[in-house]
mmCIF file of N, CA and C in Angstrom:
data_model
loop_
_atom_site.group_PDB
_atom_site.id
_atom_site.type_symbol
_atom_site.label_atom_id
_atom_site.label_comp_id
_atom_site.label_asym_id
_atom_site.label_seq_id
_atom_site.Cartn_x
_atom_site.Cartn_y
_atom_site.Cartn_z
ATOM 1 N N LEU A 236 43.390 -2.056 -52.635
ATOM 2 C CA LEU A 236 43.837 -1.047 -51.699
ATOM 3 C C LEU A 236 42.695 -0.064 -51.420
ATOM 4 N N ARG A 237 41.990 0.327 -52.489
ATOM 5 C CA ARG A 237 40.887 1.271 -52.315
ATOM 6 C C ARG A 237 39.798 0.674 -51.420
ATOM 7 N N ARG A 238 39.451 -0.585 -51.669
ATOM 8 C CA ARG A 238 38.405 -1.225 -50.861
ATOM 9 C C ARG A 238 38.835 -1.334 -49.401
ATOM 10 N N HIS A 239 40.100 -1.640 -49.162
ATOM 11 C CA HIS A 239 40.591 -1.728 -47.789
ATOM 12 C C HIS A 239 40.518 -0.363 -47.101
ATOM 13 N N LEU A 240 40.920 0.678 -47.786
ATOM 14 C CA LEU A 240 40.837 2.022 -47.205
ATOM 15 C C LEU A 240 39.389 2.417 -46.931
ATOM 16 N N GLU A 241 38.494 2.067 -47.846
ATOM 17 C CA GLU A 241 37.075 2.350 -47.621
ATOM 18 C C GLU A 241 36.551 1.586 -46.407
ATOM 19 N N ASP A 242 36.989 0.331 -46.253
ATOM 20 C CA ASP A 242 36.589 -0.454 -45.077
ATOM 21 C C ASP A 242 37.131 0.160 -43.791
ATOM 22 N N ARG A 243 38.367 0.657 -43.831
ATOM 23 C CA ARG A 243 38.955 1.309 -42.659
ATOM 24 C C ARG A 243 38.181 2.576 -42.290
ATOM 25 N N ILE A 244 37.809 3.339 -43.296
ATOM 26 C CA ILE A 244 37.025 4.557 -43.050
ATOM 27 C C ILE A 244 35.677 4.195 -42.454
ATOM 28 N N ASP A 245 35.039 3.155 -42.992
ATOM 29 C CA ASP A 245 33.758 2.713 -42.445
ATOM 30 C C ASP A 245 33.889 2.280 -40.991
ATOM 31 N N ALA A 246 34.950 1.538 -40.682
ATOM 32 C CA ALA A 246 35.158 1.079 -39.305
ATOM 33 C C ALA A 246 35.389 2.269 -38.376
ATOM 34 N N ARG A 247 36.145 3.250 -38.828
ATOM 35 C CA ARG A 247 36.398 4.449 -38.011
ATOM 36 C C ARG A 247 35.110 5.230 -37.768
ATOM 37 N N ASN A 248 34.306 5.391 -38.822
ATOM 38 C CA ASN A 248 33.038 6.094 -38.677
ATOM 39 C C ASN A 248 32.071 5.319 -37.786
ATOM 40 N N ALA A 249 32.099 3.995 -37.877
ATOM 41 C CA ALA A 249 31.235 3.175 -37.019
ATOM 42 C C ALA A 249 31.648 3.324 -35.553
ATOM 43 N N ARG A 250 32.945 3.370 -35.282
ATOM 44 C CA ARG A 250 33.410 3.594 -33.903
ATOM 45 C C ARG A 250 32.916 4.950 -33.386
ATOM 46 N N THR A 251 32.955 5.947 -34.248
ATOM 47 C CA THR A 251 32.469 7.271 -33.868
ATOM 48 C C THR A 251 30.976 7.225 -33.580
ATOM 49 N N LEU A 252 30.214 6.502 -34.398
ATOM 50 C CA LEU A 252 28.777 6.370 -34.161
ATOM 51 C C LEU A 252 28.489 5.702 -32.822
ATOM 52 N N VAL A 253 29.252 4.661 -32.496
ATOM 53 C CA VAL A 253 29.064 3.973 -31.218
ATOM 54 C C VAL A 253 29.367 4.932 -30.067
ATOM 55 N N ALA A 254 30.426 5.706 -30.210
ATOM 56 C CA ALA A 254 30.790 6.654 -29.149
ATOM 57 C C ALA A 254 29.754 7.768 -28.997
ATOM 58 N N LEU A 255 29.123 8.164 -30.107
ATOM 59 C CA LEU A 255 28.163 9.258 -30.078
ATOM 60 C C LEU A 255 26.730 8.813 -29.819
ATOM 61 N N ALA A 256 26.494 7.530 -29.734
ATOM 62 C CA ALA A 256 25.126 7.009 -29.654
ATOM 63 C C ALA A 256 24.302 7.782 -28.634
ATOM 64 N N GLY A 257 23.201 8.359 -29.115
ATOM 65 C CA GLY A 257 22.310 9.107 -28.250
ATOM 66 C C GLY A 257 22.665 10.574 -28.109
ATOM 67 N N THR A 258 23.795 11.004 -28.658
ATOM 68 C CA THR A 258 24.233 12.398 -28.538
ATOM 69 C C THR A 258 24.512 12.957 -29.925
ATOM 70 N N PRO A 259 23.780 13.972 -30.361
ATOM 71 C CA PRO A 259 24.060 14.558 -31.678
ATOM 72 C C PRO A 259 25.461 15.175 -31.702
ATOM 73 N N PRO A 260 26.192 14.974 -32.782
ATOM 74 C CA PRO A 260 27.562 15.508 -32.841
ATOM 75 C C PRO A 260 27.579 17.008 -33.088
ATOM 76 N N ARG A 261 28.648 17.627 -32.657
ATOM 77 C CA ARG A 261 28.890 19.030 -32.976
ATOM 78 C C ARG A 261 29.918 19.042 -34.100
ATOM 79 N N GLY A 262 29.625 19.736 -35.140
ATOM 80 C CA GLY A 262 30.538 19.762 -36.272
ATOM 81 C C GLY A 262 30.380 18.511 -37.113
ATOM 82 N N GLU A 263 31.442 18.144 -37.787
ATOM 83 C CA GLU A 263 31.441 16.977 -38.668
ATOM 84 C C GLU A 263 32.529 16.005 -38.210
ATOM 85 N N PRO A 264 32.191 15.019 -37.371
ATOM 86 C CA PRO A 264 33.205 14.113 -36.826
ATOM 87 C C PRO A 264 33.541 12.931 -37.732
ATOM 88 N N PHE A 265 32.913 12.831 -38.888
ATOM 89 C CA PHE A 265 33.063 11.647 -39.732
ATOM 90 C C PHE A 265 34.033 11.880 -40.881
ATOM 91 N N LEU A 266 34.645 10.788 -41.323
ATOM 92 C CA LEU A 266 35.544 10.817 -42.477
ATOM 93 C C LEU A 266 34.743 10.503 -43.733
ATOM 94 N N GLU A 267 35.072 11.139 -44.823
ATOM 95 C CA GLU A 267 34.431 10.870 -46.112
ATOM 96 C C GLU A 267 35.173 9.736 -46.806
ATOM 97 N N GLY A 268 34.443 8.971 -47.615
ATOM 98 C CA GLY A 268 35.099 7.983 -48.458
ATOM 99 C C GLY A 268 34.772 6.541 -48.144
ATOM 100 N N GLY A 269 33.919 6.258 -47.185
ATOM 101 C CA GLY A 269 33.551 4.877 -46.897
ATOM 102 C C GLY A 269 32.628 4.319 -47.968
ATOM 103 N N ARG A 270 32.495 3.009 -48.008
ATOM 104 C CA ARG A 270 31.605 2.428 -49.006
ATOM 105 C C ARG A 270 30.292 1.948 -48.410
ATOM 106 N N ARG A 271 30.241 1.699 -47.111
ATOM 107 C CA ARG A 271 29.005 1.265 -46.462
ATOM 108 C C ARG A 271 28.263 2.420 -45.817
ATOM 109 N N LEU A 272 28.998 3.266 -45.168
ATOM 110 C CA LEU A 272 28.418 4.396 -44.435
ATOM 111 C C LEU A 272 28.705 5.683 -45.195
ATOM 112 N N ARG A 273 27.713 6.180 -45.879
ATOM 113 C CA ARG A 273 27.850 7.419 -46.637
ATOM 114 C C ARG A 273 27.240 8.572 -45.850
ATOM 115 N N GLY A 274 27.391 9.780 -46.334
ATOM 116 C CA GLY A 274 26.954 10.993 -45.661
ATOM 117 C C GLY A 274 25.539 10.966 -45.108
ATOM 118 N N PRO A 275 24.517 10.697 -45.923
ATOM 119 C CA PRO A 275 23.146 10.723 -45.393
ATOM 120 C C PRO A 275 22.908 9.671 -44.297
ATOM 121 N N GLU A 276 23.462 8.493 -44.484
ATOM 122 C CA GLU A 276 23.297 7.433 -43.488
ATOM 123 C C GLU A 276 24.006 7.805 -42.182
ATOM 124 N N LEU A 277 25.187 8.382 -42.297
ATOM 125 C CA LEU A 277 25.922 8.806 -41.105
ATOM 126 C C LEU A 277 25.164 9.890 -40.343
ATOM 127 N N ARG A 278 24.643 10.858 -41.077
ATOM 128 C CA ARG A 278 23.911 11.941 -40.417
ATOM 129 C C ARG A 278 22.632 11.432 -39.754
ATOM 130 N N ARG A 279 21.980 10.452 -40.386
ATOM 131 C CA ARG A 279 20.767 9.884 -39.820
ATOM 132 C C ARG A 279 21.082 9.124 -38.534
ATOM 133 N N LEU A 280 22.178 8.390 -38.529
ATOM 134 C CA LEU A 280 22.537 7.581 -37.362
ATOM 135 C C LEU A 280 23.203 8.391 -36.249
ATOM 136 N N ALA A 281 23.809 9.508 -36.612
ATOM 137 C CA ALA A 281 24.483 10.340 -35.601
ATOM 138 C C ALA A 281 23.448 10.863 -34.613
ATOM 139 N N GLY A 282 23.625 10.540 -33.380
ATOM 140 C CA GLY A 282 22.696 10.981 -32.351
ATOM 141 C C GLY A 282 21.503 10.068 -32.165
ATOM 142 N N ALA A 283 21.397 9.011 -32.968
ATOM 143 C CA ALA A 283 20.299 8.054 -32.816
ATOM 144 C C ALA A 283 20.507 7.262 -31.521
ATOM 145 N N PRO A 284 19.460 6.653 -30.993
ATOM 146 C CA PRO A 284 19.620 5.838 -29.789
ATOM 147 C C PRO A 284 20.621 4.699 -30.023
ATOM 148 N N ALA A 285 21.271 4.287 -28.956
ATOM 149 C CA ALA A 285 22.327 3.271 -29.055
ATOM 150 C C ALA A 285 21.829 1.984 -29.693
ATOM 151 N N ALA A 286 20.616 1.558 -29.366
ATOM 152 C CA ALA A 286 20.082 0.315 -29.942
ATOM 153 C C ALA A 286 19.923 0.434 -31.453
ATOM 154 N N ASP A 287 19.494 1.593 -31.934
ATOM 155 C CA ASP A 287 19.349 1.796 -33.378
ATOM 156 C C ASP A 287 20.701 1.794 -34.078
ATOM 157 N N VAL A 288 21.693 2.399 -33.444
ATOM 158 C CA VAL A 288 23.041 2.428 -34.019
ATOM 159 C C VAL A 288 23.597 1.012 -34.103
ATOM 160 N N ARG A 289 23.453 0.240 -33.026
ATOM 161 C CA ARG A 289 23.961 -1.137 -33.037
ATOM 162 C C ARG A 289 23.262 -1.979 -34.097
ATOM 163 N N ALA A 290 21.954 -1.828 -34.228
ATOM 164 C CA ALA A 290 21.207 -2.593 -35.230
ATOM 165 C C ALA A 290 21.641 -2.220 -36.644
ATOM 166 N N ALA A 291 21.825 -0.929 -36.899
ATOM 167 C CA ALA A 291 22.247 -0.494 -38.228
ATOM 168 C C ALA A 291 23.652 -0.997 -38.553
ATOM 169 N N LEU A 292 24.552 -0.940 -37.579
ATOM 170 C CA LEU A 292 25.916 -1.415 -37.827
ATOM 171 C C LEU A 292 25.950 -2.921 -38.029
ATOM 172 N N ALA A 293 25.120 -3.649 -37.305
ATOM 173 C CA ALA A 293 25.058 -5.106 -37.503
ATOM 174 C C ALA A 293 24.547 -5.426 -38.903
ATOM 175 N N ARG A 294 23.644 -4.614 -39.420
ATOM 176 C CA ARG A 294 23.118 -4.811 -40.772
ATOM 177 C C ARG A 294 24.168 -4.443 -41.816
ATOM 178 N N LEU A 295 24.917 -3.383 -41.584
ATOM 179 C CA LEU A 295 25.894 -2.905 -42.563
ATOM 180 C C LEU A 295 27.192 -3.695 -42.569
ATOM 181 N N PHE A 296 27.549 -4.289 -41.439
ATOM 182 C CA PHE A 296 28.772 -5.087 -41.329
ATOM 183 C C PHE A 296 28.365 -6.542 -41.099
ATOM 184 N N PRO A 297 28.254 -7.338 -42.150
ATOM 185 C CA PRO A 297 27.826 -8.734 -41.979
ATOM 186 C C PRO A 297 28.789 -9.504 -41.075
ATOM 187 N N GLY A 298 28.230 -10.328 -40.225
ATOM 188 C CA GLY A 298 29.026 -11.156 -39.338
ATOM 189 C C GLY A 298 29.415 -10.494 -38.037
ATOM 190 N N ILE A 299 29.059 -9.242 -37.860
ATOM 191 C CA ILE A 299 29.406 -8.536 -36.634
ATOM 192 C C ILE A 299 28.395 -8.896 -35.543
ATOM 193 N N ASP A 300 28.875 -8.985 -34.324
ATOM 194 C CA ASP A 300 28.021 -9.320 -33.187
ATOM 195 C C ASP A 300 27.490 -8.031 -32.565
ATOM 196 N N PRO A 301 26.167 -7.774 -32.643
ATOM 197 C CA PRO A 301 25.637 -6.521 -32.101
ATOM 198 C C PRO A 301 25.879 -6.359 -30.601
ATOM 199 N N ARG A 302 25.965 -7.469 -29.866
ATOM 200 C CA ARG A 302 26.220 -7.379 -28.424
ATOM 201 C C ARG A 302 27.615 -6.854 -28.132
ATOM 202 N N ALA A 303 28.561 -7.116 -29.023
ATOM 203 C CA ALA A 303 29.927 -6.627 -28.825
ATOM 204 C C ALA A 303 29.996 -5.110 -28.969
ATOM 205 N N LEU A 304 29.003 -4.525 -29.634
ATOM 206 C CA LEU A 304 28.991 -3.076 -29.837
ATOM 207 C C LEU A 304 28.505 -2.312 -28.611
ATOM 208 N N GLU A 305 28.152 -3.020 -27.559
ATOM 209 C CA GLU A 305 27.645 -2.371 -26.350
ATOM 210 C C GLU A 305 28.740 -1.675 -25.545
ATOM 211 N N THR A 306 29.975 -2.088 -25.728
ATOM 212 C CA THR A 306 31.091 -1.459 -25.023
ATOM 213 C C THR A 306 32.078 -0.902 -26.055
ATOM 214 N N PRO A 307 32.760 0.177 -25.735
ATOM 215 C CA PRO A 307 33.714 0.749 -26.701
ATOM 216 C C PRO A 307 34.817 -0.230 -27.097
ATOM 217 N N TRP A 308 35.358 -0.978 -26.137
ATOM 218 C CA TRP A 308 36.446 -1.916 -26.473
ATOM 219 C C TRP A 308 35.913 -3.091 -27.288
ATOM 220 N N GLY A 309 34.692 -3.528 -27.019
ATOM 221 C CA GLY A 309 34.091 -4.597 -27.810
ATOM 222 C C GLY A 309 33.814 -4.135 -29.227
ATOM 223 N N ALA A 310 33.314 -2.911 -29.351
ATOM 224 C CA ALA A 310 33.044 -2.350 -30.676
ATOM 225 C C ALA A 310 34.346 -2.206 -31.462
ATOM 226 N N ASP A 311 35.390 -1.744 -30.811
ATOM 227 C CA ASP A 311 36.673 -1.577 -31.474
ATOM 228 C C ASP A 311 37.186 -2.900 -32.024
ATOM 229 N N ALA A 312 37.139 -3.939 -31.198
ATOM 230 C CA ALA A 312 37.631 -5.251 -31.624
ATOM 231 C C ALA A 312 36.763 -5.840 -32.732
ATOM 232 N N GLU A 313 35.462 -5.715 -32.594
ATOM 233 C CA GLU A 313 34.543 -6.296 -33.584
ATOM 234 C C GLU A 313 34.646 -5.573 -34.931
ATOM 235 N N LEU A 314 34.756 -4.277 -34.910
ATOM 236 C CA LEU A 314 34.880 -3.522 -36.155
ATOM 237 C C LEU A 314 36.248 -3.743 -36.804
ATOM 238 N N GLU A 315 37.257 -3.941 -35.993
ATOM 239 C CA GLU A 315 38.585 -4.267 -36.538
ATOM 240 C C GLU A 315 38.536 -5.611 -37.265
ATOM 241 N N ARG A 316 37.874 -6.582 -36.640
ATOM 242 C CA ARG A 316 37.717 -7.893 -37.300
ATOM 243 C C ARG A 316 36.950 -7.764 -38.606
ATOM 244 N N ALA A 317 35.905 -6.957 -38.606
ATOM 245 C CA ALA A 317 35.095 -6.776 -39.817
ATOM 246 C C ALA A 317 35.902 -6.114 -40.937
ATOM 247 N N ALA A 318 36.803 -5.214 -40.586
ATOM 248 C CA ALA A 318 37.626 -4.549 -41.598
ATOM 249 C C ALA A 318 38.729 -5.470 -42.120
ATOM 250 N N LEU A 319 39.211 -6.372 -41.281
ATOM 251 C CA LEU A 319 40.312 -7.252 -41.689
ATOM 252 C C LEU A 319 39.859 -8.495 -42.438
ATOM 253 N N ALA A 320 38.643 -8.927 -42.233
ATOM 254 C CA ALA A 320 38.174 -10.166 -42.871
ATOM 255 C C ALA A 320 38.294 -10.122 -44.395
ATOM 256 N N PRO A 321 37.819 -9.069 -45.080
ATOM 257 C CA PRO A 321 37.983 -9.047 -46.542
ATOM 258 C C PRO A 321 39.444 -8.985 -46.974
ATOM 259 N N LEU A 322 40.259 -8.317 -46.185
ATOM 260 C CA LEU A 322 41.682 -8.223 -46.509
ATOM 261 C C LEU A 322 42.348 -9.596 -46.430
ATOM 262 N N ARG A 323 42.013 -10.345 -45.405
ATOM 263 C CA ARG A 323 42.566 -11.703 -45.278
ATOM 264 C C ARG A 323 42.117 -12.592 -46.433
ATOM 265 N N ARG A 324 40.836 -12.482 -46.808
ATOM 266 C CA ARG A 324 40.330 -13.271 -47.941
ATOM 267 C C ARG A 324 41.067 -12.912 -49.221
ATOM 268 N N ASP A 325 41.251 -11.620 -49.451
ATOM 269 C CA ASP A 325 41.961 -11.185 -50.657
ATOM 270 C C ASP A 325 43.409 -11.666 -50.656
ATOM 271 N N ALA A 326 44.043 -11.660 -49.497
ATOM 272 C CA ALA A 326 45.440 -12.111 -49.416
ATOM 273 C C ALA A 326 45.558 -13.592 -49.774
ATOM 274 N N ARG A 327 44.586 -14.389 -49.332
ATOM 275 C CA ARG A 327 44.618 -15.814 -49.680
ATOM 276 C C ARG A 327 44.249 -16.053 -51.141
ATOM 277 N N ALA A 328 43.287 -15.299 -51.651
ATOM 278 C CA ALA A 328 42.817 -15.509 -53.020
ATOM 279 C C ALA A 328 43.813 -14.998 -54.056
ATOM 280 N N ARG A 329 44.496 -13.895 -53.753
ATOM 281 C CA ARG A 329 45.443 -13.301 -54.695
ATOM 282 C C ARG A 329 46.781 -13.074 -54.005
ATOM 283 N N PRO A 330 47.618 -14.105 -53.961
ATOM 284 C CA PRO A 330 48.871 -14.006 -53.195
ATOM 285 C C PRO A 330 49.904 -13.034 -53.767
ATOM 286 N N LEU A 331 49.712 -12.523 -54.951
ATOM 287 C CA LEU A 331 50.657 -11.560 -55.517
ATOM 288 C C LEU A 331 50.119 -10.133 -55.487
ATOM 289 N N SER A 332 49.079 -9.913 -54.701
ATOM 290 C CA SER A 332 48.460 -8.581 -54.633
ATOM 291 C C SER A 332 48.979 -7.805 -53.429
ATOM 292 N N ILE A 333 48.575 -6.550 -53.360
ATOM 293 C CA ILE A 333 48.937 -5.679 -52.234
ATOM 294 C C ILE A 333 48.273 -6.154 -50.946
ATOM 295 N N ALA A 334 47.258 -7.003 -51.063
ATOM 296 C CA ALA A 334 46.538 -7.486 -49.879
ATOM 297 C C ALA A 334 47.454 -8.280 -48.948
ATOM 298 N N VAL A 335 48.448 -8.948 -49.473
ATOM 299 C CA VAL A 335 49.335 -9.771 -48.639
ATOM 300 C C VAL A 335 50.145 -8.910 -47.666
ATOM 301 N N PRO A 336 50.883 -7.897 -48.131
ATOM 302 C CA PRO A 336 51.605 -7.077 -47.141
ATOM 303 C C PRO A 336 50.668 -6.275 -46.242
ATOM 304 N N LEU A 337 49.516 -5.852 -46.752
ATOM 305 C CA LEU A 337 48.562 -5.136 -45.908
ATOM 306 C C LEU A 337 48.031 -6.039 -44.797
ATOM 307 N N ALA A 338 47.730 -7.276 -45.143
ATOM 308 C CA ALA A 338 47.247 -8.227 -44.128
ATOM 309 C C ALA A 338 48.339 -8.501 -43.091
ATOM 310 N N TYR A 339 49.579 -8.632 -43.545
ATOM 311 C CA TYR A 339 50.692 -8.848 -42.629
ATOM 312 C C TYR A 339 50.817 -7.683 -41.646
ATOM 313 N N LEU A 340 50.782 -6.471 -42.173
ATOM 314 C CA LEU A 340 50.892 -5.288 -41.309
ATOM 315 C C LEU A 340 49.718 -5.205 -40.334
ATOM 316 N N ALA A 341 48.536 -5.549 -40.795
ATOM 317 C CA ALA A 341 47.364 -5.524 -39.910
ATOM 318 C C ALA A 341 47.496 -6.559 -38.803
ATOM 319 N N GLU A 342 48.017 -7.727 -39.117
ATOM 320 C CA GLU A 342 48.224 -8.768 -38.104
ATOM 321 C C GLU A 342 49.259 -8.319 -37.075
ATOM 322 N N ARG A 343 50.328 -7.680 -37.525
ATOM 323 C CA ARG A 343 51.341 -7.187 -36.579
ATOM 324 C C ARG A 343 50.758 -6.087 -35.696
ATOM 325 N N ARG A 344 49.956 -5.231 -36.278
ATOM 326 C CA ARG A 344 49.309 -4.169 -35.494
ATOM 327 C C ARG A 344 48.413 -4.772 -34.415
ATOM 328 N N ALA A 345 47.665 -5.802 -34.770
ATOM 329 C CA ALA A 345 46.801 -6.472 -33.793
ATOM 330 C C ALA A 345 47.643 -7.133 -32.703
ATOM 331 N N GLU A 346 48.789 -7.699 -33.086
ATOM 332 C CA GLU A 346 49.660 -8.329 -32.102
ATOM 333 C C GLU A 346 50.230 -7.291 -31.132
ATOM 334 N N VAL A 347 50.643 -6.154 -31.650
ATOM 335 C CA VAL A 347 51.161 -5.079 -30.798
ATOM 336 C C VAL A 347 50.079 -4.610 -29.839
ATOM 337 N N ARG A 348 48.862 -4.496 -30.335
ATOM 338 C CA ARG A 348 47.744 -4.071 -29.483
ATOM 339 C C ARG A 348 47.511 -5.082 -28.352
ATOM 340 N N ARG A 349 47.564 -6.376 -28.671
ATOM 341 C CA ARG A 349 47.364 -7.409 -27.640
ATOM 342 C C ARG A 349 48.472 -7.361 -26.592
ATOM 343 N N VAL A 350 49.710 -7.186 -27.020
ATOM 344 C CA VAL A 350 50.826 -7.095 -26.075
ATOM 345 C C VAL A 350 50.681 -5.851 -25.200
ATOM 346 N N ALA A 351 50.266 -4.744 -25.778
ATOM 347 C CA ALA A 351 50.075 -3.515 -25.001
ATOM 348 C C ALA A 351 48.980 -3.691 -23.952
ATOM 349 N N VAL A 352 47.888 -4.357 -24.329
ATOM 350 C CA VAL A 352 46.809 -4.615 -23.366
ATOM 351 C C VAL A 352 47.314 -5.520 -22.249
ATOM 352 N N LEU A 353 48.084 -6.534 -22.592
ATOM 353 C CA LEU A 353 48.634 -7.447 -21.603
ATOM 354 C C LEU A 353 49.552 -6.713 -20.627
ATOM 355 N N LEU A 354 50.446 -5.897 -21.146
ATOM 356 C CA LEU A 354 51.375 -5.162 -20.283
ATOM 357 C C LEU A 354 50.646 -4.156 -19.402
ATOM 358 N N ARG A 355 49.686 -3.460 -19.976
ATOM 359 C CA ARG A 355 48.938 -2.476 -19.192
ATOM 360 C C ARG A 355 48.102 -3.155 -18.114
ATOM 361 N N GLY A 356 47.484 -4.287 -18.457
ATOM 362 C CA GLY A 356 46.694 -5.029 -17.476
ATOM 363 C C GLY A 356 47.555 -5.562 -16.352
ATOM 364 N N ALA A 357 48.748 -6.056 -16.681
ATOM 365 C CA ALA A 357 49.660 -6.540 -15.646
ATOM 366 C C ALA A 357 50.113 -5.389 -14.754
ATOM 367 N N GLU A 358 50.342 -4.234 -15.355
ATOM 368 C CA GLU A 358 50.754 -3.061 -14.578
ATOM 369 C C GLU A 358 49.651 -2.635 -13.604
ATOM 370 N N LEU A 359 48.410 -2.789 -14.022
ATOM 371 C CA LEU A 359 47.285 -2.411 -13.167
ATOM 372 C C LEU A 359 46.893 -3.504 -12.177
ATOM 373 N N GLY A 360 47.525 -4.673 -12.309
ATOM 374 C CA GLY A 360 47.272 -5.756 -11.367
ATOM 375 C C GLY A 360 46.015 -6.560 -11.654
ATOM 376 N N LEU A 361 45.593 -6.633 -12.896
ATOM 377 C CA LEU A 361 44.419 -7.431 -13.236
ATOM 378 C C LEU A 361 44.723 -8.915 -13.076
ATOM 379 N N ALA A 362 43.692 -9.657 -12.752
ATOM 380 C CA ALA A 362 43.846 -11.112 -12.605
ATOM 381 C C ALA A 362 44.152 -11.735 -13.968
ATOM 382 N N ALA A 363 44.822 -12.874 -13.939
ATOM 383 C CA ALA A 363 45.250 -13.534 -15.177
ATOM 384 C C ALA A 363 44.071 -13.897 -16.068
ATOM 385 N N ASP A 364 42.967 -14.375 -15.490
ATOM 386 C CA ASP A 364 41.825 -14.749 -16.329
ATOM 387 C C ASP A 364 41.181 -13.526 -16.984
ATOM 388 N N GLU A 365 41.173 -12.392 -16.296
ATOM 389 C CA GLU A 365 40.661 -11.155 -16.889
ATOM 390 C C GLU A 365 41.568 -10.689 -18.023
ATOM 391 N N LEU A 366 42.873 -10.780 -17.817
ATOM 392 C CA LEU A 366 43.826 -10.407 -18.862
ATOM 393 C C LEU A 366 43.661 -11.291 -20.078
ATOM 394 N N LEU A 367 43.485 -12.570 -19.863
ATOM 395 C CA LEU A 367 43.311 -13.492 -20.980
ATOM 396 C C LEU A 367 42.057 -13.136 -21.775
ATOM 397 N N ASP A 368 40.977 -12.806 -21.077
ATOM 398 C CA ASP A 368 39.742 -12.404 -21.760
ATOM 399 C C ASP A 368 39.969 -11.146 -22.584
ATOM 400 N N LEU A 369 40.701 -10.187 -22.065
ATOM 401 C CA LEU A 369 40.952 -8.940 -22.780
ATOM 402 C C LEU A 369 41.861 -9.151 -23.993
ATOM 403 N N VAL A 370 42.847 -9.986 -23.846
ATOM 404 C CA VAL A 370 43.794 -10.223 -24.927
ATOM 405 C C VAL A 370 43.151 -11.015 -26.052
ATOM 406 N N GLU A 371 42.236 -11.905 -25.722
ATOM 407 C CA GLU A 371 41.604 -12.744 -26.737
ATOM 408 C C GLU A 371 40.456 -12.059 -27.457
ATOM 409 N N VAL A 372 40.077 -10.864 -27.037
ATOM 410 C CA VAL A 372 38.949 -10.158 -27.680
ATOM 411 C C VAL A 372 39.244 -9.846 -29.087
#
């Protein structure tokens, strides 16, 4: 549970870094408690150029696609996948652990998000192939 929460905090802080890329933050926009992104690293990356932020996040989150970090929605989806991957592994490896219900809840949350994107895209009149691309992200 602790590792999952730390991964969630890291993903949230990484999203903030992507949003702030190139702009120094005012105040303290980051959450404490991550295991990959700690205070000094966050402060160093805050306001760094976007390419440096993407490179650092690709290094800190193995398996993440740096090109997906170029857009906010791509970064959100990619960081969500990075946070869920260890949880899914733990759920399969230890079926009697807390990882199983956490993984289930995370999957339902992702499903709700996909349905919301589909409904919103249909409301805005997006083409079916564009909607499919957005839902599959």
